[in-house]
Amino acid sequence: EEDDDDDDDDTTRAAPPPAEKRQRLGFCPGVETSFLPDRDREADEAALREQLKQEYALETARVKAEPLDITYSYWDGSGHRRRVSVTKGSTVGEFLAACQAQLKGDFRAVRSARVESLMYVKEDLILPHHVTFFDLISNKARGKSGPLFHFDVHDDIRLLNDATREKEESHAGKVCDRSWYERNKHIFPASRWETFDERTGYSAPYSIHGHVVR
């Protein structure tokens, strides 16, 4: 019996202690976790981006469809004032097509000209046919002598050869045939014209009614 008791004591002493359960680590509420992947949050953000993209597209389409009245002057050495209506999403080429339709009954040179040969000169810049009025307006594009995003009549800022001063005679953007421009580009006002470059900043100050505009 004593031997049995000894065996029981050895068995009891040899039994390993029960393993301690490791405590699971939770998130500390004070730790920034927004940088960690979160599928639900990413899905919500993607849905919001898509919603904003669609809203922007709808708003852009609405603005582009708005009418835009443009006062211009057909220029063949002297000015012939006209007014035509397009949309803000129209290109300069589409505007020139509308001008040709309006002018061809009065001017033989316009009647025989192709739209591609017509030029629109705004603030001493020749605007390419692909440029849209929406782009000019939304970017608040600037010309050499004033803004390219206003299309009603403004005062001519030239007075006594000072290109930063105005005079009372009003003016508008000019529509002319390129052949006329090629024959007269060495003579004022065509000598001041240059092709519009979106990468160029035309930021020289000018004045309207004596107030400098930058």
Tab-separated table of C-alpha atoms in Angstrom:
chain	number	residue	atom	x	y	z
A	1	GLU	CA	0.000	0.000	0.000
A	2	GLU	CA	2.855	2.418	0.745
A	3	ASP	CA	4.223	1.739	-2.771
A	4	ASP	CA	0.839	2.624	-4.287
A	5	ASP	CA	0.749	5.849	-2.309
A	6	ASP	CA	4.228	6.763	-3.573
A	7	ASP	CA	3.158	6.134	-7.186
A	8	ASP	CA	0.129	8.394	-6.718
A	9	ASP	CA	2.360	11.137	-5.272
A	10	ASP	CA	4.776	10.867	-8.234
A	11	THR	CA	1.867	11.082	-10.703
A	12	THR	CA	0.483	14.154	-8.951
A	13	ARG	CA	3.853	15.860	-8.891
A	14	ALA	CA	4.542	15.036	-12.579
A	15	ALA	CA	1.258	16.492	-13.927
A	16	PRO	CA	2.000	19.792	-15.775
A	17	PRO	CA	0.131	22.882	-14.717
A	18	PRO	CA	-2.839	23.831	-16.922
A	19	ALA	CA	-1.876	26.234	-19.774
A	20	GLU	CA	-2.819	29.816	-19.145
A	21	LYS	CA	-5.340	31.218	-21.610
A	22	ARG	CA	-3.916	34.150	-23.546
A	23	GLN	CA	-5.994	37.248	-23.338
A	24	ARG	CA	-7.136	38.419	-26.791
A	25	LEU	CA	-5.969	41.860	-27.690
A	26	GLY	CA	-8.682	44.289	-28.683
A	27	PHE	CA	-8.572	47.686	-30.395
A	28	CYS	CA	-7.557	50.569	-28.262
A	29	PRO	CA	-10.098	53.328	-28.809
A	30	GLY	CA	-7.368	55.951	-28.703
A	31	VAL	CA	-5.364	54.499	-31.629
A	32	GLU	CA	-5.789	55.919	-35.176
A	33	THR	CA	-7.052	53.117	-37.429
A	34	SER	CA	-8.426	55.048	-40.416
A	35	PHE	CA	-5.390	54.015	-42.473
A	36	LEU	CA	-6.216	50.327	-42.070
A	37	PRO	CA	-8.116	48.534	-44.859
A	38	ASP	CA	-11.885	48.710	-44.392
A	39	ARG	CA	-13.970	47.195	-47.162
A	40	ASP	CA	-17.208	48.803	-46.045
A	41	ARG	CA	-15.637	52.255	-45.777
A	42	GLU	CA	-13.925	51.895	-49.161
A	43	ALA	CA	-17.204	50.833	-50.768
A	44	ASP	CA	-18.988	53.840	-49.277
A	45	GLU	CA	-16.254	56.195	-50.474
A	46	ALA	CA	-16.359	54.701	-53.985
A	47	ALA	CA	-20.145	55.102	-54.084
A	48	LEU	CA	-19.840	58.733	-52.954
A	49	ARG	CA	-17.198	59.468	-55.596
A	50	GLU	CA	-19.426	57.990	-58.296
A	51	GLN	CA	-22.398	60.024	-57.068
A	52	LEU	CA	-20.369	63.261	-57.125
A	53	LYS	CA	-19.037	62.394	-60.578
A	54	GLN	CA	-22.555	61.925	-61.919
A	55	GLU	CA	-23.778	65.134	-60.288
A	56	TYR	CA	-20.864	67.063	-61.803
A	57	ALA	CA	-21.575	65.580	-65.248
A	58	LEU	CA	-25.254	66.553	-65.004
A	59	GLU	CA	-24.426	70.079	-63.846
A	60	THR	CA	-21.829	70.475	-66.605
A	61	ALA	CA	-24.335	69.313	-69.218
A	62	ARG	CA	-26.918	71.761	-67.864
A	63	VAL	CA	-24.509	74.693	-68.047
A	64	LYS	CA	-23.293	73.742	-71.537
A	65	ALA	CA	-26.903	73.756	-72.766
A	66	GLU	CA	-27.510	77.327	-71.568
A	67	PRO	CA	-27.859	79.941	-74.323
A	68	LEU	CA	-25.049	82.423	-74.899
A	69	ASP	CA	-25.529	85.659	-76.822
A	70	ILE	CA	-22.350	86.868	-78.492
A	71	THR	CA	-21.882	90.322	-79.948
A	72	TYR	CA	-19.273	90.254	-82.705
A	73	SER	CA	-18.059	92.388	-85.552
A	74	TYR	CA	-17.512	91.028	-89.045
A	75	TRP	CA	-14.197	92.611	-90.002
A	76	ASP	CA	-13.153	93.299	-93.587
A	77	GLY	CA	-11.163	96.413	-92.831
A	78	SER	CA	-14.147	98.013	-91.152
A	79	GLY	CA	-16.539	96.635	-88.569
A	80	HIS	CA	-20.066	95.323	-89.140
A	81	ARG	CA	-21.728	94.670	-85.788
A	82	ARG	CA	-23.902	91.562	-85.394
A	83	ARG	CA	-25.252	89.420	-82.574
A	84	VAL	CA	-25.708	85.652	-82.638
A	85	SER	CA	-26.917	83.088	-80.108
A	86	VAL	CA	-25.225	79.744	-79.468
A	87	THR	CA	-24.876	77.565	-76.365
A	88	LYS	CA	-22.100	77.700	-73.798
A	89	GLY	CA	-21.018	74.232	-74.894
A	90	SER	CA	-20.550	75.333	-78.515
A	91	THR	CA	-17.100	75.359	-80.057
A	92	VAL	CA	-15.651	78.397	-81.775
A	93	GLY	CA	-16.067	76.520	-85.053
A	94	GLU	CA	-19.801	76.059	-84.415
A	95	PHE	CA	-20.079	79.744	-83.525
A	96	LEU	CA	-18.373	80.692	-86.803
A	97	ALA	CA	-20.783	78.461	-88.731
A	98	ALA	CA	-23.673	80.388	-87.143
A	99	CYS	CA	-21.962	83.678	-88.062
A	100	GLN	CA	-21.537	82.566	-91.661
A	101	ALA	CA	-25.214	81.645	-91.886
A	102	GLN	CA	-26.093	85.102	-90.564
A	103	LEU	CA	-23.633	87.043	-92.762
A	104	LYS	CA	-23.743	85.272	-96.115
A	105	GLY	CA	-26.780	87.205	-97.303
A	106	ASP	CA	-24.948	90.516	-96.904
A	107	PHE	CA	-21.322	89.708	-97.727
A	108	ARG	CA	-20.294	87.823	-100.845
A	109	ALA	CA	-16.877	86.997	-99.407
A	110	VAL	CA	-18.504	85.185	-96.490
A	111	ARG	CA	-20.935	83.371	-98.777
A	112	SER	CA	-18.097	81.774	-100.743
A	113	ALA	CA	-15.840	81.127	-97.733
A	114	ARG	CA	-15.548	77.840	-95.884
A	115	VAL	CA	-16.138	77.864	-92.139
A	116	GLU	CA	-12.610	76.513	-91.671
A	117	SER	CA	-11.221	79.710	-93.240
A	118	LEU	CA	-13.064	82.028	-90.844
A	119	MET	CA	-11.345	83.363	-87.722
A	120	TYR	CA	-12.685	84.601	-84.390
A	121	VAL	CA	-10.395	87.142	-82.742
A	122	LYS	CA	-11.133	87.996	-79.135
A	123	GLU	CA	-8.974	90.393	-77.100
A	124	ASP	CA	-6.253	90.236	-79.790
A	125	LEU	CA	-6.132	86.431	-79.698
A	126	ILE	CA	-7.140	84.129	-82.548
A	127	LEU	CA	-9.230	81.413	-80.908
A	128	PRO	CA	-8.820	77.883	-82.376
A	129	HIS	CA	-11.979	76.263	-83.723
A	130	HIS	CA	-11.929	73.410	-81.196
A	131	VAL	CA	-12.053	75.666	-78.125
A	132	THR	CA	-15.457	75.767	-76.402
A	133	PHE	CA	-17.022	78.789	-74.767
A	134	PHE	CA	-17.629	76.618	-71.705
A	135	ASP	CA	-13.866	76.130	-71.383
A	136	LEU	CA	-13.220	79.874	-71.659
A	137	ILE	CA	-15.909	80.674	-69.092
A	138	SER	CA	-15.087	77.947	-66.565
A	139	ASN	CA	-11.350	78.650	-66.746
A	140	LYS	CA	-11.867	82.440	-66.703
A	141	ALA	CA	-9.474	82.614	-69.624
A	142	ARG	CA	-7.687	85.887	-70.241
A	143	GLY	CA	-6.674	87.611	-73.451
A	144	LYS	CA	-3.963	90.182	-74.133
A	145	SER	CA	-6.342	93.073	-73.516
A	146	GLY	CA	-9.142	91.649	-71.386
A	147	PRO	CA	-11.158	88.587	-70.364
A	148	LEU	CA	-12.116	85.897	-72.873
A	149	PHE	CA	-15.177	84.866	-70.880
A	150	HIS	CA	-17.309	87.983	-71.500
A	151	PHE	CA	-19.054	88.112	-74.859
A	152	ASP	CA	-21.139	91.239	-74.672
A	153	VAL	CA	-19.709	94.617	-75.673
A	154	HIS	CA	-16.986	96.214	-73.559
A	155	ASP	CA	-15.180	99.502	-73.998
A	156	ASP	CA	-12.124	99.443	-76.212
A	157	ILE	CA	-9.176	99.850	-73.860
A	158	ARG	CA	-6.910	101.475	-76.454
A	159	LEU	CA	-6.491	105.226	-76.152
A	160	LEU	CA	-3.645	107.175	-77.759
A	161	ASN	CA	-1.748	103.928	-78.403
A	162	ASP	CA	-1.846	103.086	-74.685
A	163	ALA	CA	-2.973	99.454	-74.531
A	164	THR	CA	-3.891	99.727	-70.836
A	165	ARG	CA	-6.333	102.619	-71.194
A	166	GLU	CA	-9.878	102.664	-72.504
A	167	LYS	CA	-11.758	104.971	-74.814
A	168	GLU	CA	-15.493	105.531	-75.246
A	169	GLU	CA	-15.938	103.623	-78.518
A	170	SER	CA	-17.196	100.122	-77.764
A	171	HIS	CA	-15.911	97.016	-79.528
A	172	ALA	CA	-16.614	93.317	-79.885
A	173	GLY	CA	-14.713	90.210	-80.895
A	174	LYS	CA	-13.930	90.150	-84.617
A	175	VAL	CA	-14.888	87.562	-87.226
A	176	CYS	CA	-12.845	87.713	-90.423
A	177	ASP	CA	-11.618	85.573	-93.282
A	178	ARG	CA	-8.115	84.195	-92.920
A	179	SER	CA	-7.200	85.400	-96.406
A	180	TRP	CA	-7.934	88.974	-95.291
A	181	TYR	CA	-5.768	88.437	-92.215
A	182	GLU	CA	-2.853	87.076	-94.271
A	183	ARG	CA	-2.981	90.139	-96.528
A	184	ASN	CA	-3.185	92.616	-93.645
A	185	LYS	CA	-1.389	91.049	-90.693
A	186	HIS	CA	1.332	93.692	-90.876
A	187	ILE	CA	-1.243	96.458	-90.359
A	188	PHE	CA	-3.022	97.444	-87.120
A	189	PRO	CA	-5.157	95.905	-85.644
A	190	ALA	CA	-4.208	92.556	-87.234
A	191	SER	CA	-0.552	93.198	-86.397
A	192	ARG	CA	-1.440	92.695	-82.711
A	193	TRP	CA	-3.200	89.380	-83.177
A	194	GLU	CA	-1.658	86.070	-82.195
A	195	THR	CA	-2.944	82.528	-81.797
A	196	PHE	CA	-4.421	81.680	-78.409
A	197	ASP	CA	-2.299	79.262	-76.390
A	198	GLU	CA	-3.955	77.774	-73.309
A	199	ARG	CA	-0.540	77.330	-71.676
A	200	THR	CA	0.284	81.026	-71.910
A	201	GLY	CA	-0.773	83.331	-69.110
A	202	TYR	CA	-2.097	86.614	-70.476
A	203	SER	CA	-2.150	88.492	-67.196
A	204	ALA	CA	-1.233	92.074	-68.067
A	205	PRO	CA	-3.500	94.508	-66.198
A	206	TYR	CA	-6.089	96.524	-68.111
A	207	SER	CA	-8.714	99.067	-67.142
A	208	ILE	CA	-12.462	99.489	-67.514
A	209	HIS	CA	-13.738	103.026	-66.930
A	210	GLY	CA	-10.467	104.008	-65.280
A	211	HIS	CA	-10.329	101.080	-62.839
A	212	VAL	CA	-7.451	98.645	-63.269
A	213	VAL	CA	-8.553	95.002	-63.577
A	214	ARG	CA	-6.092	92.209	-62.954
